[in-house]
């Protein structure tokens, strides 16, 4: 599926829809350059999960855990992971195969750890269509 959004509000609204549709054990990967709107989409997903606390990127902590919504939400940012052993130290399998929704930013850096089935979300800008334009592609991936 390909979605086009023309504002941060529309990107967040798409995230809300994804959060509302999320099922226990779902895993979403999130790919996009810095400043493309990954956090905005993630904030929408959290709203769709009925999480009210502020959502920020876990760049330095690697994972943020939110348990107050209708599903636990495990938000990973693996940009600073040096190697996959660091993920093992965190106990990633408990989250990736748990009963909540797992969201992984920069998942391409840990592809070998991803489960056999997940949703890949790619966000891209196209400045020719406007500063706030985003093309958001959601694909079911089976390895």
mmCIF file of N, CA and C in Angstrom:
data_model
loop_
_atom_site.group_PDB
_atom_site.id
_atom_site.type_symbol
_atom_site.label_atom_id
_atom_site.label_comp_id
_atom_site.label_asym_id
_atom_site.label_seq_id
_atom_site.Cartn_x
_atom_site.Cartn_y
_atom_site.Cartn_z
ATOM 1 N N UNK A 1 0.842 -1.180 0.000
ATOM 2 C CA UNK A 1 0.000 0.000 0.000
ATOM 3 C C UNK A 1 0.888 1.244 0.000
ATOM 4 N N UNK A 2 0.483 2.225 -0.758
ATOM 5 C CA UNK A 2 1.194 3.499 -0.798
ATOM 6 C C UNK A 2 0.231 4.598 -0.376
ATOM 7 N N UNK A 3 0.689 5.405 0.567
ATOM 8 C CA UNK A 3 -0.086 6.536 1.049
ATOM 9 C C UNK A 3 0.703 7.803 0.767
ATOM 10 N N UNK A 4 0.003 8.884 0.489
ATOM 11 C CA UNK A 4 0.637 10.190 0.339
ATOM 12 C C UNK A 4 0.044 11.108 1.393
ATOM 13 N N UNK A 5 0.918 11.785 2.118
ATOM 14 C CA UNK A 5 0.457 12.770 3.086
ATOM 15 C C UNK A 5 1.067 14.111 2.718
ATOM 16 N N UNK A 6 0.342 15.155 3.055
ATOM 17 C CA UNK A 6 0.749 16.503 2.657
ATOM 18 C C UNK A 6 1.020 17.403 3.862
ATOM 19 N N UNK A 7 0.970 16.816 5.072
ATOM 20 C CA UNK A 7 1.249 17.588 6.284
ATOM 21 C C UNK A 7 1.619 16.615 7.401
ATOM 22 N N UNK A 8 2.228 17.160 8.440
ATOM 23 C CA UNK A 8 2.554 16.332 9.606
ATOM 24 C C UNK A 8 1.279 15.768 10.229
ATOM 25 N N UNK A 9 0.195 16.545 10.199
ATOM 26 C CA UNK A 9 -1.072 16.083 10.762
ATOM 27 C C UNK A 9 -1.597 14.861 10.009
ATOM 28 N N UNK A 10 -1.476 14.873 8.683
ATOM 29 C CA UNK A 10 -1.924 13.718 7.896
ATOM 30 C C UNK A 10 -1.043 12.500 8.156
ATOM 31 N N UNK A 11 0.261 12.724 8.318
ATOM 32 C CA UNK A 11 1.173 11.618 8.621
ATOM 33 C C UNK A 11 0.819 11.013 9.975
ATOM 34 N N UNK A 12 0.544 11.856 10.954
ATOM 35 C CA UNK A 12 0.155 11.364 12.276
ATOM 36 C C UNK A 12 -1.166 10.601 12.190
ATOM 37 N N UNK A 13 -2.099 11.105 11.408
ATOM 38 C CA UNK A 13 -3.409 10.450 11.266
ATOM 39 C C UNK A 13 -3.253 9.046 10.675
ATOM 40 N N UNK A 14 -2.343 8.884 9.719
ATOM 41 C CA UNK A 14 -2.058 7.557 9.166
ATOM 42 C C UNK A 14 -1.504 6.653 10.274
ATOM 43 N N UNK A 15 -0.631 7.203 11.112
ATOM 44 C CA UNK A 15 -0.097 6.451 12.240
ATOM 45 C C UNK A 15 -1.189 6.002 13.192
ATOM 46 N N UNK A 16 -2.163 6.872 13.459
ATOM 47 C CA UNK A 16 -3.281 6.513 14.337
ATOM 48 C C UNK A 16 -4.009 5.297 13.764
ATOM 49 N N UNK A 17 -4.259 5.318 12.459
ATOM 50 C CA UNK A 17 -4.933 4.193 11.816
ATOM 51 C C UNK A 17 -4.120 2.903 11.984
ATOM 52 N N UNK A 18 -2.803 2.989 11.801
ATOM 53 C CA UNK A 18 -1.945 1.805 11.954
ATOM 54 C C UNK A 18 -1.974 1.294 13.392
ATOM 55 N N UNK A 19 -1.960 2.196 14.350
ATOM 56 C CA UNK A 19 -2.027 1.806 15.751
ATOM 57 C C UNK A 19 -3.349 1.150 16.102
ATOM 58 N N UNK A 20 -4.441 1.673 15.546
ATOM 59 C CA UNK A 20 -5.758 1.088 15.810
ATOM 60 C C UNK A 20 -5.870 -0.323 15.230
ATOM 61 N N UNK A 21 -5.184 -0.574 14.119
ATOM 62 C CA UNK A 21 -5.250 -1.878 13.460
ATOM 63 C C UNK A 21 -4.258 -2.895 14.035
ATOM 64 N N UNK A 22 -3.306 -2.435 14.839
ATOM 65 C CA UNK A 22 -2.250 -3.318 15.350
ATOM 66 C C UNK A 22 -2.816 -4.440 16.202
ATOM 67 N N UNK A 23 -2.199 -5.604 16.054
ATOM 68 C CA UNK A 23 -2.590 -6.796 16.802
ATOM 69 C C UNK A 23 -1.421 -7.246 17.691
ATOM 70 N N UNK A 24 -1.693 -7.981 18.755
ATOM 71 C CA UNK A 24 -0.607 -8.485 19.610
ATOM 72 C C UNK A 24 0.408 -9.277 18.778
ATOM 73 N N UNK A 25 1.682 -8.979 18.990
ATOM 74 C CA UNK A 25 2.753 -9.673 18.280
ATOM 75 C C UNK A 25 3.154 -9.040 16.963
ATOM 76 N N UNK A 26 2.471 -7.974 16.531
ATOM 77 C CA UNK A 26 2.856 -7.298 15.285
ATOM 78 C C UNK A 26 4.223 -6.648 15.438
ATOM 79 N N UNK A 27 4.957 -6.609 14.351
ATOM 80 C CA UNK A 27 6.247 -5.927 14.311
ATOM 81 C C UNK A 27 6.276 -5.065 13.059
ATOM 82 N N UNK A 28 6.547 -3.769 13.245
ATOM 83 C CA UNK A 28 6.669 -2.811 12.144
ATOM 84 C C UNK A 28 8.110 -2.338 12.097
ATOM 85 N N UNK A 29 8.676 -2.311 10.911
ATOM 86 C CA UNK A 29 9.975 -1.666 10.747
ATOM 87 C C UNK A 29 9.717 -0.304 10.116
ATOM 88 N N UNK A 30 10.563 0.657 10.436
ATOM 89 C CA UNK A 30 10.372 2.022 9.970
ATOM 90 C C UNK A 30 11.672 2.511 9.362
ATOM 91 N N UNK A 31 11.612 2.807 8.059
ATOM 92 C CA UNK A 31 12.803 3.207 7.326
ATOM 93 C C UNK A 31 12.580 4.586 6.722
ATOM 94 N N UNK A 32 13.563 5.450 6.868
ATOM 95 C CA UNK A 32 13.487 6.792 6.301
ATOM 96 C C UNK A 32 14.648 7.621 6.796
ATOM 97 N N UNK A 33 15.017 8.599 6.000
ATOM 98 C CA UNK A 33 16.125 9.483 6.352
ATOM 99 C C UNK A 33 15.797 10.308 7.591
ATOM 100 N N UNK A 34 16.809 10.920 8.171
ATOM 101 C CA UNK A 34 16.619 11.828 9.300
ATOM 102 C C UNK A 34 15.676 12.955 8.883
ATOM 103 N N UNK A 35 14.738 13.284 9.760
ATOM 104 C CA UNK A 35 13.841 14.403 9.506
ATOM 105 C C UNK A 35 12.701 14.117 8.550
ATOM 106 N N UNK A 36 12.483 12.855 8.215
ATOM 107 C CA UNK A 36 11.450 12.524 7.240
ATOM 108 C C UNK A 36 10.065 12.356 7.883
ATOM 109 N N UNK A 37 10.006 12.212 9.194
ATOM 110 C CA UNK A 37 8.720 12.102 9.874
ATOM 111 C C UNK A 37 8.486 10.790 10.597
ATOM 112 N N UNK A 38 9.561 10.060 10.879
ATOM 113 C CA UNK A 38 9.408 8.774 11.572
ATOM 114 C C UNK A 38 8.788 8.969 12.955
ATOM 115 N N UNK A 39 9.224 9.992 13.668
ATOM 116 C CA UNK A 39 8.693 10.231 15.011
ATOM 117 C C UNK A 39 7.236 10.664 14.946
ATOM 118 N N UNK A 40 6.872 11.473 13.970
ATOM 119 C CA UNK A 40 5.479 11.907 13.823
ATOM 120 C C UNK A 40 4.572 10.703 13.583
ATOM 121 N N UNK A 41 4.986 9.805 12.688
ATOM 122 C CA UNK A 41 4.200 8.607 12.419
ATOM 123 C C UNK A 41 4.103 7.741 13.676
ATOM 124 N N UNK A 42 5.213 7.600 14.382
ATOM 125 C CA UNK A 42 5.243 6.791 15.603
ATOM 126 C C UNK A 42 4.337 7.387 16.677
ATOM 127 N N UNK A 43 4.313 8.695 16.793
ATOM 128 C CA UNK A 43 3.417 9.336 17.760
ATOM 129 C C UNK A 43 1.957 9.033 17.414
ATOM 130 N N UNK A 44 1.646 9.009 16.128
ATOM 131 C CA UNK A 44 0.297 8.646 15.703
ATOM 132 C C UNK A 44 -0.036 7.203 16.050
ATOM 133 N N UNK A 45 0.912 6.312 15.817
ATOM 134 C CA UNK A 45 0.698 4.901 16.159
ATOM 135 C C UNK A 45 0.405 4.762 17.653
ATOM 136 N N UNK A 46 1.167 5.470 18.471
ATOM 137 C CA UNK A 46 0.933 5.425 19.922
ATOM 138 C C UNK A 46 -0.471 5.924 20.265
ATOM 139 N N UNK A 47 -0.921 6.975 19.609
ATOM 140 C CA UNK A 47 -2.289 7.464 19.852
ATOM 141 C C UNK A 47 -3.303 6.389 19.466
ATOM 142 N N UNK A 48 -3.045 5.699 18.356
ATOM 143 C CA UNK A 48 -3.935 4.623 17.932
ATOM 144 C C UNK A 48 -3.950 3.459 18.906
ATOM 145 N N UNK A 49 -2.893 3.335 19.688
ATOM 146 C CA UNK A 49 -2.819 2.310 20.742
ATOM 147 C C UNK A 49 -3.369 2.824 22.078
ATOM 148 N N UNK A 50 -3.866 4.071 22.072
ATOM 149 C CA UNK A 50 -4.434 4.723 23.260
ATOM 150 C C UNK A 50 -3.384 5.024 24.317
ATOM 151 N N UNK A 51 -2.174 5.312 23.871
ATOM 152 C CA UNK A 51 -1.092 5.729 24.772
ATOM 153 C C UNK A 51 -1.113 7.248 24.832
ATOM 154 N N UNK A 52 -1.124 7.787 26.033
ATOM 155 C CA UNK A 52 -1.232 9.240 26.188
ATOM 156 C C UNK A 52 0.082 9.907 26.585
ATOM 157 N N UNK A 53 1.046 9.131 27.066
ATOM 158 C CA UNK A 53 2.310 9.763 27.479
ATOM 159 C C UNK A 53 3.111 10.205 26.246
ATOM 160 N N UNK A 54 3.999 11.182 26.405
ATOM 161 C CA UNK A 54 4.776 11.678 25.268
ATOM 162 C C UNK A 54 5.661 10.582 24.656
ATOM 163 N N UNK A 55 5.744 10.580 23.343
ATOM 164 C CA UNK A 55 6.552 9.611 22.606
ATOM 165 C C UNK A 55 7.727 10.353 21.982
ATOM 166 N N UNK A 56 8.926 9.855 22.254
ATOM 167 C CA UNK A 56 10.109 10.448 21.627
ATOM 168 C C UNK A 56 10.996 9.314 21.129
ATOM 169 N N UNK A 57 11.875 9.643 20.208
ATOM 170 C CA UNK A 57 12.741 8.619 19.634
ATOM 171 C C UNK A 57 13.750 8.134 20.667
ATOM 172 N N UNK A 58 13.897 6.808 20.809
ATOM 173 C CA UNK A 58 14.824 6.259 21.806
ATOM 174 C C UNK A 58 16.250 6.121 21.273
ATOM 175 N N UNK A 59 16.741 7.144 20.590
ATOM 176 C CA UNK A 59 18.046 7.074 19.943
ATOM 177 C C UNK A 59 19.155 6.672 20.899
ATOM 178 N N UNK A 60 19.143 7.187 22.117
ATOM 179 C CA UNK A 60 20.240 6.912 23.037
ATOM 180 C C UNK A 60 19.947 5.748 23.989
ATOM 181 N N UNK A 61 18.670 5.420 24.163
ATOM 182 C CA UNK A 61 18.315 4.324 25.053
ATOM 183 C C UNK A 61 18.040 3.025 24.295
ATOM 184 N N UNK A 62 17.942 3.099 23.002
ATOM 185 C CA UNK A 62 17.685 1.983 22.081
ATOM 186 C C UNK A 62 16.232 1.511 22.123
ATOM 187 N N UNK A 63 15.632 1.404 23.305
ATOM 188 C CA UNK A 63 14.227 0.979 23.375
ATOM 189 C C UNK A 63 13.480 1.781 24.439
ATOM 190 N N UNK A 64 12.267 2.181 24.082
ATOM 191 C CA UNK A 64 11.331 2.779 25.031
ATOM 192 C C UNK A 64 10.141 1.833 25.122
ATOM 193 N N UNK A 65 9.659 1.612 26.321
ATOM 194 C CA UNK A 65 8.543 0.689 26.543
ATOM 195 C C UNK A 65 7.364 1.486 27.090
ATOM 196 N N UNK A 66 6.228 1.331 26.426
ATOM 197 C CA UNK A 66 4.996 1.989 26.849
ATOM 198 C C UNK A 66 3.967 0.886 27.093
ATOM 199 N N UNK A 67 3.442 0.823 28.316
ATOM 200 C CA UNK A 67 2.541 -0.270 28.667
ATOM 201 C C UNK A 67 1.134 0.184 29.008
ATOM 202 N N UNK A 68 0.845 1.472 28.882
ATOM 203 C CA UNK A 68 -0.444 1.971 29.337
ATOM 204 C C UNK A 68 -1.561 1.822 28.315
ATOM 205 N N UNK A 69 -1.273 1.527 27.058
ATOM 206 C CA UNK A 69 -2.293 1.470 26.017
ATOM 207 C C UNK A 69 -2.996 0.129 25.946
ATOM 208 N N UNK A 70 -3.773 -0.054 24.889
ATOM 209 C CA UNK A 70 -4.508 -1.316 24.732
ATOM 210 C C UNK A 70 -3.574 -2.474 24.407
ATOM 211 N N UNK A 71 -2.361 -2.177 23.928
ATOM 212 C CA UNK A 71 -1.288 -3.159 23.729
ATOM 213 C C UNK A 71 0.000 -2.536 24.244
ATOM 214 N N UNK A 72 0.931 -3.332 24.759
ATOM 215 C CA UNK A 72 2.259 -2.780 25.044
ATOM 216 C C UNK A 72 2.891 -2.306 23.727
ATOM 217 N N UNK A 73 3.667 -1.239 23.791
ATOM 218 C CA UNK A 73 4.325 -0.673 22.610
ATOM 219 C C UNK A 73 5.813 -0.619 22.890
ATOM 220 N N UNK A 74 6.585 -1.326 22.061
ATOM 221 C CA UNK A 74 8.036 -1.386 22.211
ATOM 222 C C UNK A 74 8.650 -0.628 21.045
ATOM 223 N N UNK A 75 9.222 0.525 21.331
ATOM 224 C CA UNK A 75 9.742 1.416 20.297
ATOM 225 C C UNK A 75 11.272 1.379 20.310
ATOM 226 N N UNK A 76 11.846 0.778 19.274
ATOM 227 C CA UNK A 76 13.289 0.654 19.145
ATOM 228 C C UNK A 76 13.832 1.672 18.150
ATOM 229 N N UNK A 77 15.009 2.186 18.434
ATOM 230 C CA UNK A 77 15.799 2.953 17.464
ATOM 231 C C UNK A 77 17.191 2.331 17.505
ATOM 232 N N UNK A 78 17.527 1.567 16.477
ATOM 233 C CA UNK A 78 18.785 0.809 16.487
ATOM 234 C C UNK A 78 19.897 1.500 15.702
ATOM 235 N N UNK A 79 19.728 2.797 15.442
ATOM 236 C CA UNK A 79 20.718 3.558 14.676
ATOM 237 C C UNK A 79 22.121 3.466 15.301
ATOM 238 N N UNK A 80 22.200 3.444 16.614
ATOM 239 C CA UNK A 80 23.487 3.447 17.307
ATOM 240 C C UNK A 80 23.988 2.053 17.700
ATOM 241 N N UNK A 81 23.323 1.015 17.247
ATOM 242 C CA UNK A 81 23.759 -0.355 17.547
ATOM 243 C C UNK A 81 25.064 -0.641 16.805
ATOM 244 N N UNK A 82 26.065 -1.086 17.541
ATOM 245 C CA UNK A 82 27.349 -1.416 16.926
ATOM 246 C C UNK A 82 27.331 -2.783 16.256
ATOM 247 N N UNK A 83 26.747 -3.766 16.924
ATOM 248 C CA UNK A 83 26.573 -5.089 16.325
ATOM 249 C C UNK A 83 25.382 -5.769 16.988
ATOM 250 N N UNK A 84 24.950 -6.862 16.401
ATOM 251 C CA UNK A 84 23.725 -7.516 16.864
ATOM 252 C C UNK A 84 23.833 -8.082 18.282
ATOM 253 N N UNK A 85 25.026 -8.283 18.780
ATOM 254 C CA UNK A 85 25.186 -8.769 20.154
ATOM 255 C C UNK A 85 24.579 -7.791 21.162
ATOM 256 N N UNK A 86 24.619 -6.492 20.844
ATOM 257 C CA UNK A 86 24.001 -5.504 21.728
ATOM 258 C C UNK A 86 22.497 -5.743 21.838
ATOM 259 N N UNK A 87 21.876 -6.172 20.754
ATOM 260 C CA UNK A 87 20.448 -6.467 20.781
ATOM 261 C C UNK A 87 20.168 -7.678 21.667
ATOM 262 N N UNK A 88 21.063 -8.647 21.635
ATOM 263 C CA UNK A 88 20.897 -9.826 22.491
ATOM 264 C C UNK A 88 20.991 -9.445 23.959
ATOM 265 N N UNK A 89 21.891 -8.496 24.280
ATOM 266 C CA UNK A 89 22.022 -8.025 25.657
ATOM 267 C C UNK A 89 20.746 -7.343 26.142
ATOM 268 N N UNK A 90 20.042 -6.686 25.245
ATOM 269 C CA UNK A 90 18.787 -6.015 25.585
ATOM 270 C C UNK A 90 17.667 -7.031 25.787
ATOM 271 N N UNK A 91 17.827 -8.211 25.208
ATOM 272 C CA UNK A 91 16.766 -9.222 25.262
ATOM 273 C C UNK A 91 15.695 -8.962 24.219
ATOM 274 N N UNK A 92 16.134 -8.605 23.022
ATOM 275 C CA UNK A 92 15.214 -8.201 21.950
ATOM 276 C C UNK A 92 14.119 -9.227 21.673
ATOM 277 N N UNK A 93 14.413 -10.516 21.837
ATOM 278 C CA UNK A 93 13.428 -11.550 21.500
ATOM 279 C C UNK A 93 12.164 -11.426 22.351
ATOM 280 N N UNK A 94 12.314 -10.977 23.593
ATOM 281 C CA UNK A 94 11.144 -10.790 24.452
ATOM 282 C C UNK A 94 10.181 -9.767 23.858
ATOM 283 N N UNK A 95 10.707 -8.779 23.155
ATOM 284 C CA UNK A 95 9.885 -7.739 22.542
ATOM 285 C C UNK A 95 9.421 -8.157 21.149
ATOM 286 N N UNK A 96 10.365 -8.617 20.306
ATOM 287 C CA UNK A 96 10.036 -8.972 18.927
ATOM 288 C C UNK A 96 8.983 -10.069 18.864
ATOM 289 N N UNK A 97 9.005 -10.975 19.832
ATOM 290 C CA UNK A 97 8.076 -12.104 19.845
ATOM 291 C C UNK A 97 7.105 -12.021 21.021
ATOM 292 N N UNK A 98 6.918 -10.815 21.545
ATOM 293 C CA UNK A 98 6.042 -10.608 22.694
ATOM 294 C C UNK A 98 4.599 -10.381 22.284
ATOM 295 N N UNK A 99 3.819 -9.883 23.230
ATOM 296 C CA UNK A 99 2.388 -9.714 22.994
ATOM 297 C C UNK A 99 1.994 -8.276 22.692
ATOM 298 N N UNK A 100 2.974 -7.430 22.408
ATOM 299 C CA UNK A 100 2.677 -6.046 22.083
ATOM 300 C C UNK A 100 2.967 -5.736 20.633
ATOM 301 N N UNK A 101 3.026 -4.446 20.333
ATOM 302 C CA UNK A 101 3.439 -3.963 19.013
ATOM 303 C C UNK A 101 4.882 -3.497 19.129
ATOM 304 N N UNK A 102 5.738 -4.028 18.278
ATOM 305 C CA UNK A 102 7.140 -3.607 18.238
ATOM 306 C C UNK A 102 7.353 -2.749 17.006
ATOM 307 N N UNK A 103 7.964 -1.575 17.211
ATOM 308 C CA UNK A 103 8.316 -0.663 16.111
ATOM 309 C C UNK A 103 9.833 -0.503 16.137
ATOM 310 N N UNK A 104 10.488 -0.725 14.991
ATOM 311 C CA UNK A 104 11.945 -0.643 14.937
ATOM 312 C C UNK A 104 12.365 0.371 13.877
ATOM 313 N N UNK A 105 12.959 1.470 14.331
ATOM 314 C CA UNK A 105 13.544 2.440 13.401
ATOM 315 C C UNK A 105 14.944 1.968 13.008
ATOM 316 N N UNK A 106 15.300 2.148 11.751
ATOM 317 C CA UNK A 106 16.596 1.750 11.198
ATOM 318 C C UNK A 106 16.773 0.231 11.226
ATOM 319 N N UNK A 107 15.684 -0.499 11.039
ATOM 320 C CA UNK A 107 15.701 -1.961 11.129
ATOM 321 C C UNK A 107 16.627 -2.610 10.110
ATOM 322 N N UNK A 108 16.940 -1.915 9.044
ATOM 323 C CA UNK A 108 17.862 -2.471 8.040
ATOM 324 C C UNK A 108 19.230 -2.776 8.641
ATOM 325 N N UNK A 109 19.552 -2.187 9.789
ATOM 326 C CA UNK A 109 20.841 -2.435 10.440
ATOM 327 C C UNK A 109 20.874 -3.760 11.206
ATOM 328 N N UNK A 110 19.703 -4.349 11.430
ATOM 329 C CA UNK A 110 19.629 -5.617 12.179
ATOM 330 C C UNK A 110 18.756 -6.637 11.437
ATOM 331 N N UNK A 111 18.782 -6.601 10.141
ATOM 332 C CA UNK A 111 17.906 -7.464 9.334
ATOM 333 C C UNK A 111 17.963 -8.934 9.723
ATOM 334 N N UNK A 112 19.142 -9.411 10.099
ATOM 335 C CA UNK A 112 19.273 -10.833 10.431
ATOM 336 C C UNK A 112 18.508 -11.231 11.688
ATOM 337 N N UNK A 113 18.072 -10.258 12.484
ATOM 338 C CA UNK A 113 17.332 -10.557 13.708
ATOM 339 C C UNK A 113 15.820 -10.476 13.533
ATOM 340 N N UNK A 114 15.383 -9.956 12.404
ATOM 341 C CA UNK A 114 13.950 -9.751 12.202
ATOM 342 C C UNK A 114 13.217 -11.083 12.047
ATOM 343 N N UNK A 115 11.982 -11.139 12.520
ATOM 344 C CA UNK A 115 11.206 -12.378 12.393
ATOM 345 C C UNK A 115 10.842 -12.663 10.937
ATOM 346 N N UNK A 116 10.235 -13.806 10.722
ATOM 347 C CA UNK A 116 9.888 -14.238 9.368
ATOM 348 C C UNK A 116 8.817 -13.361 8.726
ATOM 349 N N UNK A 117 8.013 -12.676 9.529
ATOM 350 C CA UNK A 117 6.920 -11.862 8.984
ATOM 351 C C UNK A 117 6.842 -10.537 9.739
ATOM 352 N N UNK A 118 6.772 -9.445 8.995
ATOM 353 C CA UNK A 118 6.614 -8.121 9.593
ATOM 354 C C UNK A 118 6.118 -7.138 8.540
ATOM 355 N N UNK A 119 5.743 -5.942 8.992
ATOM 356 C CA UNK A 119 5.356 -4.864 8.081
ATOM 357 C C UNK A 119 6.509 -3.876 7.991
ATOM 358 N N UNK A 120 6.905 -3.566 6.773
ATOM 359 C CA UNK A 120 7.957 -2.571 6.562
ATOM 360 C C UNK A 120 7.297 -1.274 6.106
ATOM 361 N N UNK A 121 7.588 -0.199 6.844
ATOM 362 C CA UNK A 121 7.056 1.121 6.528
ATOM 363 C C UNK A 121 8.224 1.989 6.084
ATOM 364 N N UNK A 122 8.127 2.519 4.878
ATOM 365 C CA UNK A 122 9.177 3.385 4.332
ATOM 366 C C UNK A 122 8.584 4.762 4.105
ATOM 367 N N UNK A 123 9.248 5.785 4.635
ATOM 368 C CA UNK A 123 8.794 7.166 4.466
ATOM 369 C C UNK A 123 9.823 7.902 3.609
ATOM 370 N N UNK A 124 9.325 8.561 2.566
ATOM 371 C CA UNK A 124 10.205 9.307 1.663
ATOM 372 C C UNK A 124 9.645 10.706 1.422
ATOM 373 N N UNK A 125 10.542 11.662 1.251
ATOM 374 C CA UNK A 125 10.188 13.026 0.867
ATOM 375 C C UNK A 125 10.283 13.145 -0.652
ATOM 376 N N UNK A 126 9.571 14.118 -1.196
ATOM 377 C CA UNK A 126 9.732 14.525 -2.589
ATOM 378 C C UNK A 126 9.520 16.029 -2.610
ATOM 379 N N UNK A 127 10.625 16.765 -2.532
ATOM 380 C CA UNK A 127 10.540 18.221 -2.414
ATOM 381 C C UNK A 127 9.860 18.875 -3.603
ATOM 382 N N UNK A 128 9.829 18.206 -4.746
ATOM 383 C CA UNK A 128 9.123 18.756 -5.902
ATOM 384 C C UNK A 128 7.619 18.811 -5.648
ATOM 385 N N UNK A 129 7.131 17.976 -4.749
ATOM 386 C CA UNK A 129 5.701 17.974 -4.410
ATOM 387 C C UNK A 129 5.407 18.825 -3.177
ATOM 388 N N UNK A 130 6.417 19.407 -2.567
ATOM 389 C CA UNK A 130 6.220 20.275 -1.416
ATOM 390 C C UNK A 130 7.031 19.827 -0.217
ATOM 391 N N UNK A 131 7.333 20.766 0.647
ATOM 392 C CA UNK A 131 8.171 20.509 1.816
ATOM 393 C C UNK A 131 7.559 19.466 2.748
ATOM 394 N N UNK A 132 6.235 19.468 2.893
ATOM 395 C CA UNK A 132 5.576 18.582 3.846
ATOM 396 C C UNK A 132 5.061 17.289 3.218
ATOM 397 N N UNK A 133 5.266 17.114 1.928
ATOM 398 C CA UNK A 133 4.809 15.904 1.245
ATOM 399 C C UNK A 133 5.607 14.683 1.708
ATOM 400 N N UNK A 134 4.903 13.565 1.946
ATOM 401 C CA UNK A 134 5.550 12.294 2.280
ATOM 402 C C UNK A 134 4.878 11.174 1.493
ATOM 403 N N UNK A 135 5.699 10.274 0.974
ATOM 404 C CA UNK A 135 5.216 9.043 0.348
ATOM 405 C C UNK A 135 5.518 7.934 1.349
ATOM 406 N N UNK A 136 4.473 7.256 1.808
ATOM 407 C CA UNK A 136 4.623 6.242 2.848
ATOM 408 C C UNK A 136 4.179 4.897 2.258
ATOM 409 N N UNK A 137 5.129 3.978 2.177
ATOM 410 C CA UNK A 137 4.866 2.667 1.603
ATOM 411 C C UNK A 137 4.845 1.645 2.731
ATOM 412 N N UNK A 138 3.786 0.852 2.765
ATOM 413 C CA UNK A 138 3.653 -0.195 3.784
ATOM 414 C C UNK A 138 3.588 -1.533 3.059
ATOM 415 N N UNK A 139 4.548 -2.386 3.368
ATOM 416 C CA UNK A 139 4.643 -3.685 2.705
ATOM 417 C C UNK A 139 4.668 -4.798 3.737
ATOM 418 N N UNK A 140 3.984 -5.890 3.435
ATOM 419 C CA UNK A 140 4.087 -7.111 4.234
ATOM 420 C C UNK A 140 5.340 -7.830 3.775
ATOM 421 N N UNK A 141 6.226 -8.154 4.697
ATOM 422 C CA UNK A 141 7.474 -8.838 4.356
ATOM 423 C C UNK A 141 7.442 -10.237 4.977
ATOM 424 N N UNK A 142 7.749 -11.223 4.145
ATOM 425 C CA UNK A 142 7.899 -12.595 4.609
ATOM 426 C C UNK A 142 9.252 -13.076 4.141
ATOM 427 N N UNK A 143 10.094 -13.517 5.079
ATOM 428 C CA UNK A 143 11.436 -13.960 4.731
ATOM 429 C C UNK A 143 11.512 -15.477 4.734
#
